[in-house]
Coordinates of C-alpha atoms in Angstrom, one line a residue:
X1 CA -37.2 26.5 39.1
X2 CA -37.6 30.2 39.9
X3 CA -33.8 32.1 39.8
X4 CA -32.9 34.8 42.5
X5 CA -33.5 37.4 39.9
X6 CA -36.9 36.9 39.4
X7 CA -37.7 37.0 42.6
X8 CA -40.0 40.4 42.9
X9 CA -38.9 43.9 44.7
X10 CA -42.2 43.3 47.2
X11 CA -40.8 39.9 48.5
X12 CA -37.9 41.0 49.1
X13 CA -38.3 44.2 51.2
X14 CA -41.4 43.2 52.9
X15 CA -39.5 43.0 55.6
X16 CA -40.1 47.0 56.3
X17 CA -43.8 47.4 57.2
X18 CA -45.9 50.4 56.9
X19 CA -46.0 51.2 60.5
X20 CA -42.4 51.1 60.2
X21 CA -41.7 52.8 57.3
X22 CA -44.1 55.8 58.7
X23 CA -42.5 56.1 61.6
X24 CA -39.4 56.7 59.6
X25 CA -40.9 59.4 57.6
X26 CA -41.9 61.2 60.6
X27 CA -39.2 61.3 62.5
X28 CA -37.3 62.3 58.9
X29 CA -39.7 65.5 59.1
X30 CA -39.0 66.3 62.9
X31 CA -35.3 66.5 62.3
X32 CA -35.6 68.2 59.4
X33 CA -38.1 70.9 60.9
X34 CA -36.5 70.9 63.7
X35 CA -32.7 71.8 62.2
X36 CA -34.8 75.1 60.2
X37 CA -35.8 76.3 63.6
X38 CA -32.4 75.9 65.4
X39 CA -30.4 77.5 62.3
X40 CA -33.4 80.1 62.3
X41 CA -33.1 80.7 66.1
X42 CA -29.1 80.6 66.0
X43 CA -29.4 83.6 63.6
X44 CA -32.0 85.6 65.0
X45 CA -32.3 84.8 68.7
X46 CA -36.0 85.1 68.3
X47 CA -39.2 83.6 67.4
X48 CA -40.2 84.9 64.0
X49 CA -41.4 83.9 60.9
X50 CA -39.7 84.2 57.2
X51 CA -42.8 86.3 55.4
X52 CA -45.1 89.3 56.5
X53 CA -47.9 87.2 55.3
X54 CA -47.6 84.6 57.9
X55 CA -48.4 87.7 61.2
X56 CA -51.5 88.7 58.9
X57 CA -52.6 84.7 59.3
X58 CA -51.7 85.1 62.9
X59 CA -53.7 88.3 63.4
X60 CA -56.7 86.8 61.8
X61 CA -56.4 84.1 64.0
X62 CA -56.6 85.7 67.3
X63 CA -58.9 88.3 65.9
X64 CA -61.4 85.0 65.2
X65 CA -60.7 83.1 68.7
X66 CA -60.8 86.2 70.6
X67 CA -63.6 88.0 69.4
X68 CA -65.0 85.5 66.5
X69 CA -64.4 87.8 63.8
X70 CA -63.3 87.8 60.7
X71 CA -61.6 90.6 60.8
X72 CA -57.9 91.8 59.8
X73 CA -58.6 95.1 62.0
X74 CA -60.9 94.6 64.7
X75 CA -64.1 95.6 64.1
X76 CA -64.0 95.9 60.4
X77 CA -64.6 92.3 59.1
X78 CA -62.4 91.7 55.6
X79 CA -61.2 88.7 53.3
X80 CA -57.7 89.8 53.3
X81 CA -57.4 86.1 54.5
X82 CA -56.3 83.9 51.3
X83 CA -56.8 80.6 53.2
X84 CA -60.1 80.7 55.2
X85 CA -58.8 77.0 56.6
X86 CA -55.6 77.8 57.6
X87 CA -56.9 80.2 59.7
X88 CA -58.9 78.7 61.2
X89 CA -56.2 75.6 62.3
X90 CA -54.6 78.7 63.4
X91 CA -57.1 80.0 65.7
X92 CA -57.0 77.2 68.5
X93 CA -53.5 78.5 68.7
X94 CA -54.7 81.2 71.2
X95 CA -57.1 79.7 73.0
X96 CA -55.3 76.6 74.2
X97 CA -52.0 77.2 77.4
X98 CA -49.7 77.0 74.4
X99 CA -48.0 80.0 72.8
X100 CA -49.2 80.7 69.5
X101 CA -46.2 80.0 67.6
X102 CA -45.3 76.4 69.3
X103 CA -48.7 75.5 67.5
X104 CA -48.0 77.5 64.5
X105 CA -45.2 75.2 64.5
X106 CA -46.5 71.9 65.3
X107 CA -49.2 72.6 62.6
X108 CA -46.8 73.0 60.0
X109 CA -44.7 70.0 60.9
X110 CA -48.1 68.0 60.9
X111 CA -48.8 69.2 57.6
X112 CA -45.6 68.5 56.3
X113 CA -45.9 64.8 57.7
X114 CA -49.1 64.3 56.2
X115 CA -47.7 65.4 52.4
X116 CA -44.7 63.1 52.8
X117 CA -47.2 60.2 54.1
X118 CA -49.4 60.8 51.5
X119 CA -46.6 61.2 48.9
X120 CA -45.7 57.7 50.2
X121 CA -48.8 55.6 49.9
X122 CA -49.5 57.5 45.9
X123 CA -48.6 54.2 44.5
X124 CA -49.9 51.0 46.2
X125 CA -48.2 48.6 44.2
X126 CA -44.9 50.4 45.6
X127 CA -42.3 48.2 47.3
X128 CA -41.9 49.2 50.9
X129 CA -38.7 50.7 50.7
X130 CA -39.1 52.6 47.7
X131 CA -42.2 54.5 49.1
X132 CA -40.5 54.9 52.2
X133 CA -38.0 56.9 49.4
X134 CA -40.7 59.3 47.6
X135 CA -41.7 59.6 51.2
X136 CA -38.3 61.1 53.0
X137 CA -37.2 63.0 49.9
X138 CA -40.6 64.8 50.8
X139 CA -40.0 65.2 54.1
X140 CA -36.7 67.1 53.7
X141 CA -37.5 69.0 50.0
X142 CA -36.0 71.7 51.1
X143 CA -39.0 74.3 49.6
X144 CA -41.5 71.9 51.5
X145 CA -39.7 72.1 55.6
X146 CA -39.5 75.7 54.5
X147 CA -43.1 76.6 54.0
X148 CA -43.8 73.8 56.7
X149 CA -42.1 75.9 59.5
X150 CA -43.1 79.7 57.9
X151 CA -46.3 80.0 59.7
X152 CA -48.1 79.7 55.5
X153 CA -51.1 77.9 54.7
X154 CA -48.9 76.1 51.4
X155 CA -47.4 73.5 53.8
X156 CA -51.3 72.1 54.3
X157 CA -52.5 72.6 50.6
X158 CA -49.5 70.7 49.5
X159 CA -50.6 68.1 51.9
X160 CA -54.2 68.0 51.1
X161 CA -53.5 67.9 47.1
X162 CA -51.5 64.8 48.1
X163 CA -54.7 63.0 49.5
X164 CA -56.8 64.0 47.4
X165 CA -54.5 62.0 44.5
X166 CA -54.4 59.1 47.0
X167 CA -58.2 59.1 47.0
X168 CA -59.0 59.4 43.7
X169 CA -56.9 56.6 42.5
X170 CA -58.4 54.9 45.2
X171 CA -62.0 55.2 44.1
X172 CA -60.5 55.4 40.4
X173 CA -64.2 56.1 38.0
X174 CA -62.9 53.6 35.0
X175 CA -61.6 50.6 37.6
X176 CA -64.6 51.1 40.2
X177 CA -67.5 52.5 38.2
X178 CA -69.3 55.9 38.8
X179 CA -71.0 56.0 41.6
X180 CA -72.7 59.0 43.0
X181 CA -71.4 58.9 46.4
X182 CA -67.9 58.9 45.2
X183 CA -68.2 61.5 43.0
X184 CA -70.2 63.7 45.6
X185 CA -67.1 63.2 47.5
X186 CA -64.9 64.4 45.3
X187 CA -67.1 67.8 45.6
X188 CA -66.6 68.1 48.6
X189 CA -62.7 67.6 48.3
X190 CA -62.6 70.2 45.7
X191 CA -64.4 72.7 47.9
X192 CA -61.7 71.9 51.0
X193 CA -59.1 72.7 48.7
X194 CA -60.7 75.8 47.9
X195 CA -60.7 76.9 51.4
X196 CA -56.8 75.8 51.4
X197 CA -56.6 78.3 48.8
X198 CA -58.6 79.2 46.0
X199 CA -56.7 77.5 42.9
X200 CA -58.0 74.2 44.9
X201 CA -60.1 73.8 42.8
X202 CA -57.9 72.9 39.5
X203 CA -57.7 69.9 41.1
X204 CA -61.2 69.5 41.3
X205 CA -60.7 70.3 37.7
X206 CA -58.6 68.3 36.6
X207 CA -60.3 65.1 38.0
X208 CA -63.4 66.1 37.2
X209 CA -62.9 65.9 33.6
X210 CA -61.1 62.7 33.8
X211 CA -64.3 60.8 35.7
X212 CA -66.2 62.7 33.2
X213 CA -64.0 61.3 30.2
X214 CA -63.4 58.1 32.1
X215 CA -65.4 54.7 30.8
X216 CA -68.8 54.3 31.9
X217 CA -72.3 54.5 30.7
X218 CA -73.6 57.9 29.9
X219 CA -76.2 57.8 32.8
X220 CA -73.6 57.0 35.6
X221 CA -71.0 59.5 34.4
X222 CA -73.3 63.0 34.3
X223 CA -75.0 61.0 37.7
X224 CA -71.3 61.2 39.1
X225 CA -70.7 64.7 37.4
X226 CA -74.0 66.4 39.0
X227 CA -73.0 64.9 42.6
X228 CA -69.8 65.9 42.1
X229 CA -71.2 69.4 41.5
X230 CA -73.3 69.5 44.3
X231 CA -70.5 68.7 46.7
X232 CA -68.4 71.2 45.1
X233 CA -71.9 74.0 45.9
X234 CA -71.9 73.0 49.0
X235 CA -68.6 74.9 50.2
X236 CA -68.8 77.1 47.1
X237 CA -72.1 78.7 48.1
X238 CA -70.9 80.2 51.7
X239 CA -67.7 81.0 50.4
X240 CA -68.4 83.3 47.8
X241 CA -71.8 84.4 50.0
X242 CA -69.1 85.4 52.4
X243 CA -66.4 87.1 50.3
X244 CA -69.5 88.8 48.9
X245 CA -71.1 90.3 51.8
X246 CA -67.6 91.2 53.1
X247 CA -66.0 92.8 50.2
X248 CA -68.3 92.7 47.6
X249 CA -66.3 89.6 45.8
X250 CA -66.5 86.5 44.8
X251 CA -63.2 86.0 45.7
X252 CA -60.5 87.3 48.7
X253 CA -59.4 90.2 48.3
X254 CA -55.2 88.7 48.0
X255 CA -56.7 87.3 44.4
X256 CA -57.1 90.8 42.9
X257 CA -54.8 92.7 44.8
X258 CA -51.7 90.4 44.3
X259 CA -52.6 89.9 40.5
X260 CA -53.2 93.7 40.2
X261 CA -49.5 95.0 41.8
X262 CA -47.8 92.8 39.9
X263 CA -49.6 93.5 36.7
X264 CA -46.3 94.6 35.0
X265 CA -45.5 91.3 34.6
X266 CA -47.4 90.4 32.2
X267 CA -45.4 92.4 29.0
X268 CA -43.3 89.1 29.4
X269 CA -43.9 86.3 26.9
X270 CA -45.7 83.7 28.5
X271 CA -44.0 81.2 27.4
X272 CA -41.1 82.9 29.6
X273 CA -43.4 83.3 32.5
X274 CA -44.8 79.0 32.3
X275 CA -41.2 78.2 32.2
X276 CA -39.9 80.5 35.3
X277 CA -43.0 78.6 37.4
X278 CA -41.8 75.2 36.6
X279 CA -38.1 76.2 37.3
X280 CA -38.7 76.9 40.5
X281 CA -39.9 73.4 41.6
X282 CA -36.6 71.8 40.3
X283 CA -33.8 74.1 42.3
X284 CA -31.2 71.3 43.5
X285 CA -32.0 67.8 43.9
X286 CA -35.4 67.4 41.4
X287 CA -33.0 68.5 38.5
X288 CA -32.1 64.9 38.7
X289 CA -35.8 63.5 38.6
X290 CA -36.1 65.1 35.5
X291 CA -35.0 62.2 32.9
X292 CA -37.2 59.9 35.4
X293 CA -39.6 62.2 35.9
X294 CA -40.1 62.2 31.9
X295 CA -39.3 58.7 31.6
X296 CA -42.7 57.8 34.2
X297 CA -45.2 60.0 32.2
X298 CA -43.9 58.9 28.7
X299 CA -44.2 55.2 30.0
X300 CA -48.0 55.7 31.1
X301 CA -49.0 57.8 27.8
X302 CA -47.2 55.0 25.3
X303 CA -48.7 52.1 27.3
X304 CA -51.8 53.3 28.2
X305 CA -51.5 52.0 31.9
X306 CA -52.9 53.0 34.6
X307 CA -54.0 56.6 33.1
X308 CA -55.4 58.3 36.7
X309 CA -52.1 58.5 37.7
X310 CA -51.5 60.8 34.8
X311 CA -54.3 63.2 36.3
X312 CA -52.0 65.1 39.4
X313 CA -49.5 65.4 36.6
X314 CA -52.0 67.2 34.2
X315 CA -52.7 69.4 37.4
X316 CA -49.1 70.6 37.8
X317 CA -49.0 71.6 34.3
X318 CA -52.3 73.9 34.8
X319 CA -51.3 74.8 38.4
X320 CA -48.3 76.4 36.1
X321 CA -50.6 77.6 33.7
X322 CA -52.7 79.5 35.6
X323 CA -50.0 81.7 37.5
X324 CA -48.0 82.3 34.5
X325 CA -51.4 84.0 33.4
X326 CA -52.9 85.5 36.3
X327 CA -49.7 85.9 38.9
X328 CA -46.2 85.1 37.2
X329 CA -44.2 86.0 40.6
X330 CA -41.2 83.4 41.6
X331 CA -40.2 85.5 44.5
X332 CA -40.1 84.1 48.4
X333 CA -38.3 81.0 46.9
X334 CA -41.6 80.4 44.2
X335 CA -43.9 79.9 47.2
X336 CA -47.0 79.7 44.9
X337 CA -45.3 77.0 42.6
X338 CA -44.3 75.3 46.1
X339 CA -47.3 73.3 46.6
X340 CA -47.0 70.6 43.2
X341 CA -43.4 69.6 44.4
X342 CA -44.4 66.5 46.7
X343 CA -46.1 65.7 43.2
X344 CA -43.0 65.9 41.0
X345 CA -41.2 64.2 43.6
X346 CA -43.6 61.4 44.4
X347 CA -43.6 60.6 40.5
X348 CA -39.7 61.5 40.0
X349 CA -38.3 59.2 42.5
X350 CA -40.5 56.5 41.2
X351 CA -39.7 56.8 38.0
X352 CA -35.6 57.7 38.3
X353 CA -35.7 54.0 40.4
X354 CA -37.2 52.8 37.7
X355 CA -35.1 54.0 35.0
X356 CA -31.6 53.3 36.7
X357 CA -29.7 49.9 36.4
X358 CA -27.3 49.9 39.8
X359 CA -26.8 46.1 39.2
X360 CA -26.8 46.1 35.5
X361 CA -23.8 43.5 33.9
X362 CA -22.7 46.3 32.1
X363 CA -20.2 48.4 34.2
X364 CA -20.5 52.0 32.7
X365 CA -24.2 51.5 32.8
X366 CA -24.4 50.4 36.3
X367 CA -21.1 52.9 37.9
X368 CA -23.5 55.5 36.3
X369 CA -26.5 54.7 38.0
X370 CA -25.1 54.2 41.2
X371 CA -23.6 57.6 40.9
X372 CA -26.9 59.0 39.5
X373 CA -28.8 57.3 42.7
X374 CA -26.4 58.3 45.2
X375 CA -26.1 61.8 44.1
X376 CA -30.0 62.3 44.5
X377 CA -29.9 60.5 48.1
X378 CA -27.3 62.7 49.3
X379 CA -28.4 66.0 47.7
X380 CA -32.0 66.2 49.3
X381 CA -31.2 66.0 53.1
X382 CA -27.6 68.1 51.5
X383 CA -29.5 70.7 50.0
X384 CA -31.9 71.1 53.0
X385 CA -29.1 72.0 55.6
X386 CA -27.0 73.8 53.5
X387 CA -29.5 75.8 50.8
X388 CA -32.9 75.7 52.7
X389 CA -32.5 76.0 56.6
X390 CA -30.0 79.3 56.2
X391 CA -32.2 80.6 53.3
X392 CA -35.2 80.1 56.4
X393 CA -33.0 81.8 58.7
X394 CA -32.0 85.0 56.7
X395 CA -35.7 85.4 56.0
X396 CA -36.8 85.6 59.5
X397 CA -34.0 88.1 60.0
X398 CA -35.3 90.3 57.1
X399 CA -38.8 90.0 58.2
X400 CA -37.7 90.9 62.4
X401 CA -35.3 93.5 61.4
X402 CA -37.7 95.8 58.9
X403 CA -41.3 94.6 59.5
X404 CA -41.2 93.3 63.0
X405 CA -38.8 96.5 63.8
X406 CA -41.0 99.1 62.4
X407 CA -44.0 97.5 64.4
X408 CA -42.3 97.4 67.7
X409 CA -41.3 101.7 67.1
X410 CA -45.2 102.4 66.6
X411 CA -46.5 100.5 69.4
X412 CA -44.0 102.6 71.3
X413 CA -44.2 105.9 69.6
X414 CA -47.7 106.2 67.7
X415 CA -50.9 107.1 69.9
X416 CA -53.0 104.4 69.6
X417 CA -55.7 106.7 67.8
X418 CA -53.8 107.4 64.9
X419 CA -54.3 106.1 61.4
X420 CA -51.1 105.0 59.3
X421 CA -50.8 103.9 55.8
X422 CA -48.6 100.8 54.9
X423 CA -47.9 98.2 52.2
X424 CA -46.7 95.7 54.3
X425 CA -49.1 95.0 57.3
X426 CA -49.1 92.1 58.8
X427 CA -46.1 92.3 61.8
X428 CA -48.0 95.9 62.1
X429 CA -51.4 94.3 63.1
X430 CA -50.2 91.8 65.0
X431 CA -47.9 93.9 67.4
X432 CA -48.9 97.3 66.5
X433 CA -52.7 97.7 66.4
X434 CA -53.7 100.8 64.7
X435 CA -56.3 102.1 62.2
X436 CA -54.7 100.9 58.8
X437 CA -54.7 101.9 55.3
X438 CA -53.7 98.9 53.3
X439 CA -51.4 100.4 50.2
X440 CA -51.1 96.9 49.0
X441 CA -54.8 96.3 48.7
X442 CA -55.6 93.3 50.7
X443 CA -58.2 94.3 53.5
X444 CA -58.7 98.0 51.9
X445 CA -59.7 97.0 48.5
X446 CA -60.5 100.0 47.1
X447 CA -56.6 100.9 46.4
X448 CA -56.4 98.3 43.6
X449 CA -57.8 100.5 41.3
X450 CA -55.1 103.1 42.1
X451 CA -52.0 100.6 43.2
X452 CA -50.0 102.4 40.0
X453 CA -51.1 105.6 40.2
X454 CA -48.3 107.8 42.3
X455 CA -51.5 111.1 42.0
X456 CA -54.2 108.4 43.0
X457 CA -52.6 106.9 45.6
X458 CA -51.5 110.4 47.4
X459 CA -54.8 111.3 46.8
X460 CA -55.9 108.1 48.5
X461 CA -53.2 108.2 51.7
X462 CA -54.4 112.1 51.9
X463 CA -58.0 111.2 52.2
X464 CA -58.0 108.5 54.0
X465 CA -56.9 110.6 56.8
X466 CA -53.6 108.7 57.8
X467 CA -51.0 110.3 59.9
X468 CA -47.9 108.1 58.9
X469 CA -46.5 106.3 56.2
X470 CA -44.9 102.7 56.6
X471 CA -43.2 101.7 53.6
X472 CA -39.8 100.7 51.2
X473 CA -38.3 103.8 49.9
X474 CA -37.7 101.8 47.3
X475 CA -40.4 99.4 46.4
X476 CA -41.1 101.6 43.4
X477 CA -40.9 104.1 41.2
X478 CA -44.9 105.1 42.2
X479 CA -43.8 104.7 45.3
X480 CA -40.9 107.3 45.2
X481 CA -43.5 110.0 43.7
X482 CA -46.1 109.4 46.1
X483 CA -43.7 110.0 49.2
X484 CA -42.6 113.0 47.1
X485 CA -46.3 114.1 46.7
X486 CA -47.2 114.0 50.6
X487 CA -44.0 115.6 51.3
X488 CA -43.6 112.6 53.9
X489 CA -41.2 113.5 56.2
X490 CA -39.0 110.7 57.4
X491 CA -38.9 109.9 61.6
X492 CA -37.8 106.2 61.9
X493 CA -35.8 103.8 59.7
X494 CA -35.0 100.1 60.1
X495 CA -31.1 101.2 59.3
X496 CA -31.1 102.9 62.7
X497 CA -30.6 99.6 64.3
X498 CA -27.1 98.3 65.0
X499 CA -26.1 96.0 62.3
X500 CA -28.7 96.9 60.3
X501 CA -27.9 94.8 56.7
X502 CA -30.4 96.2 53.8
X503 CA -30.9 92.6 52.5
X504 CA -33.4 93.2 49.8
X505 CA -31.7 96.4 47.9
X506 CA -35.3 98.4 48.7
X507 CA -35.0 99.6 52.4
X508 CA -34.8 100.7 54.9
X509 CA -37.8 100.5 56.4
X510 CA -39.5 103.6 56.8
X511 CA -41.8 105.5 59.2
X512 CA -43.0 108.6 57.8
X513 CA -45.2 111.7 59.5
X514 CA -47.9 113.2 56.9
X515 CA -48.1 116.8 57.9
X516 CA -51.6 116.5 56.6
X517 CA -52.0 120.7 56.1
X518 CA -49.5 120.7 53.5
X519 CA -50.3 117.8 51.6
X520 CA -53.2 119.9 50.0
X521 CA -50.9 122.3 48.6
X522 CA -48.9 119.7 47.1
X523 CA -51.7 117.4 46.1
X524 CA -52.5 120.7 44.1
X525 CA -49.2 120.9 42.3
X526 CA -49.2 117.5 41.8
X527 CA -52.9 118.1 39.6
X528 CA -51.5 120.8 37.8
X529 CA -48.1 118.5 36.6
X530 CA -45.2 120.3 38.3
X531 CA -44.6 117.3 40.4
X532 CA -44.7 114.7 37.5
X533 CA -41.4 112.6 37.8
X534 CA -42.0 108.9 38.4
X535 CA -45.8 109.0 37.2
X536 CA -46.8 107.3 34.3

């Protein structure tokens, strides 16, 4: 006779099917997305997006539907573009009777839906309910509904990581042999998240050289490897043909530039820099995954069970890895560490319900992991409202009141034939389209090789013929010098604006005039060291 207790967590929740638990999951992600918006448009009173980087998408993409180019500044084709498919979801944006930003919107909220759905189907042998878990503690992360409504391309690599986990343990290589179709699939998924973004293709990586290490005969595993190759050249081919013929690159030009300005980074100890990347993806309610989080992995490795789902693990670690070496920056709430937390949460939930004991006989055991279980239900959707959607909404405001601002005063004030020089361009090309110089390297490339350099870049702002300056005062000490060098003289700030709050410490926002016939004299000065403070 079978007791109660044996009675299996799948017969007992199948009540909840998919469909059902889906539709949950969705409208978990509308409220949540919807609540950032509402807090954002309470504060603001205006459409607007919480990073530069999300007008430059936006500029791309009507530069591409309006005049198919790829170009940041019309007529001059670049790859300041990190994301070459974001864009383009973008693009329909401004050729359909719908603003721009309602589909900026409804794109994000669809990619959030599809990492949460994915996040939810990672393990088939779930229990309904406990996917439908991992599922809404995806849809209101508060990192993910962040990037989901900032007009950012992480929202949809997050999502298309997720799948491509989903598919590989679907066509697992050890439980379903190698065959060549499947692997030239997974090409071809590696090559999609390359066009997400470039560090796509860890992924590909990653489970590449578990097929590869996976059991099988010799013949079938480098048949699977070469046709997973091949998929992979597919994509890879006119990519870097592109980025070549463009800028003379393999890669966009975001992957050197970024990488170069923040070079100073690297005197840290890596060690110091890997653990600042993980941090990030465990601010509020993943602390508590953690023991279960552990618990999962260990369980797998010591057993031996089921070892593909160790693979998107192994990829968090190197997606880590790689920006604590190439890019250690945790600013704009980690958004580069953003896209592995559907991952740790998928994996964290799973194991946390694992670990706990709410109906153990033992009370201390079973009060604490009903206080344990509770804490982490109520802290995700908690955390979302009360750390994530006003952290969205100050972020817009910085962006609208210094980047957004400053745009507005050129289109009003600068003749449209005049050249300026900025760091931050993206509100400026979207609202304000001028000439640019790009001090921060990514469609004028050939300022990386002076980004440090206070004489260089004077030298480079001088020659380049600009007649304004759009930057921080304070962004740097390089930056300090080279205003000093072009004796830049100030005619608009962002603190001339009622209620102006100087959020980041590095502002106001500045609009300088470059009286161009004395910068020689100074530039001259600058060669013979009597205007030396702040260069290294």
């Amino acid at each position: 006779m079978t007791s109660s207790t044996s009675v299996r967590p799948e017969q007992r929740q199948a009540s909840l099917s998919a469909p059902a638990r889906d539709a949950l999951i969705v409208f978990t992600v509308v409220i949540a997305h919807a609540l950032y918006l509402l807090l954002a448009w309470r504060e603001v009173d205006a459409a607007g997006y919480p990073l530069d980087d999300a007008w430059i998408y936006q500029t791309y993409a009507r530069n591409l539907a309006g005049s198919g180019q790829w170009a940041f500044i019309p007529g001059v084709p670049s790859t300041g573009s990190t994301s070459i498919l974001w864009t383009l979801v973008l693009a329909p944006g401004y050729l359909l009777p719908l603003n721009p930003y309602v589909w900026t919107q409804i794109a994000g909220m669809a990619a959030l839906c599809a990492a949460a759905l994915g996040a939810a189907r990672l393990f088939n042998e779930e229990p309904p309910l406990l996917s439908l878990a991992v599922g809404v503690a995806v849809a209101v992360e508060w990192h993910l509904v962040l990037v989901a409504a900032s007009g950012m391309e992480t929202a949809l690599f997050a999502a298309l990581v997720v799948w491509f986990w989903v598919w590989l343990r679907r066509h697992e290589p050890a439980a379903r042999g190698h065959d060549w179709r499947n692997g030239l699939l997974l090409g071809l998924w590696g090559g999609v998240l390359m066009l997400a973004r470039p560090e796509g293709v860890l992924a590909l990586g990653a489970a590449g050289l578990y097929g590869l290490l996976a059991r099988g005969s010799l013949k079938d595993r480098l048949l699977w490897g070469a046709a997973a190759g091949a998929g992979f050249a597919l994509l890879l081919g006119p990519f870097v043909a592109f980025n070549v013929a463009v800028s003379g690159s393999a890669w966009p030009n975001t992957f050197y530039a970024k990488q170069t300005e923040y070079a100073v980074l690297y005197t840290q100890p890596y060690l110091l820099r890997l653990a600042q990347q993980a941090s990030v993806a465990f601010v509020s309610a993943q602390l508590l995954l953690v023991p279960g989080l552990v618990a999962e992995a260990w369980r797998r490795i010591r057993d031996r069970v089921d070892l593909v789902a160790l693979v998107p693990l192994a990829w968090v670690v190197l997606h880590w890895a790689l920006y604590a070496a190439r890019l250690p920056v945790t600013y704009q709430h980690g958004r580069y560490a953003i896209p592995v937390i559907p991952v740790l949460v998928a994996y964290g939930v799973r194991g946390t319900v694992r670990l706990a004991r709410p109906r153990a006989s033992r009370a201390p055991v079973r009060m604490a992991s009903q206080v344990w279980l509770l804490t982490v239900a109520l802290l995700f959707p908690l955390t979302a409202a009360v750390l994530g959607g006003p952290a969205y909404a100050r972020d817009i405001q910085f962006i609208q009141s210094e980047m957004v601002a400053a745009a507005h005063w050129v289109e009003e004030n600068v003749p449209q034939d005049a050249a300026i020089a900025a760091h931050d361009i993206g509100a400026l090309g979207y609202f304000a389209p001028r000439e640019l110089v790009d001090l921060a390297g990514l469609v004028s490339p050939e300022v990386v090789e002076t980004m440090h350099d206070a004489e260089g870049l004077a030298e480079y702002v001088a020659s380049s013929g600009a007649d304004y300056l759009i930057i921080f005062p304070r962004w740097s000490d390089t930056y300090q010098a080279m205003v000093a060098a072009l004796d830049a003289e100030p005619v608009w700030s962002a603190g001339e604006q009622p209620g102006y709050r100087d959020a980041s410490g590095l502002g106001p926002m500045t609009v300088y005039r470059l009286a161009s016939g004395r910068t020689g004299g100074l530039l001259a000065d600058l060669h013979c060291g009597r205007l030396t403070s702040g260069i290294e």
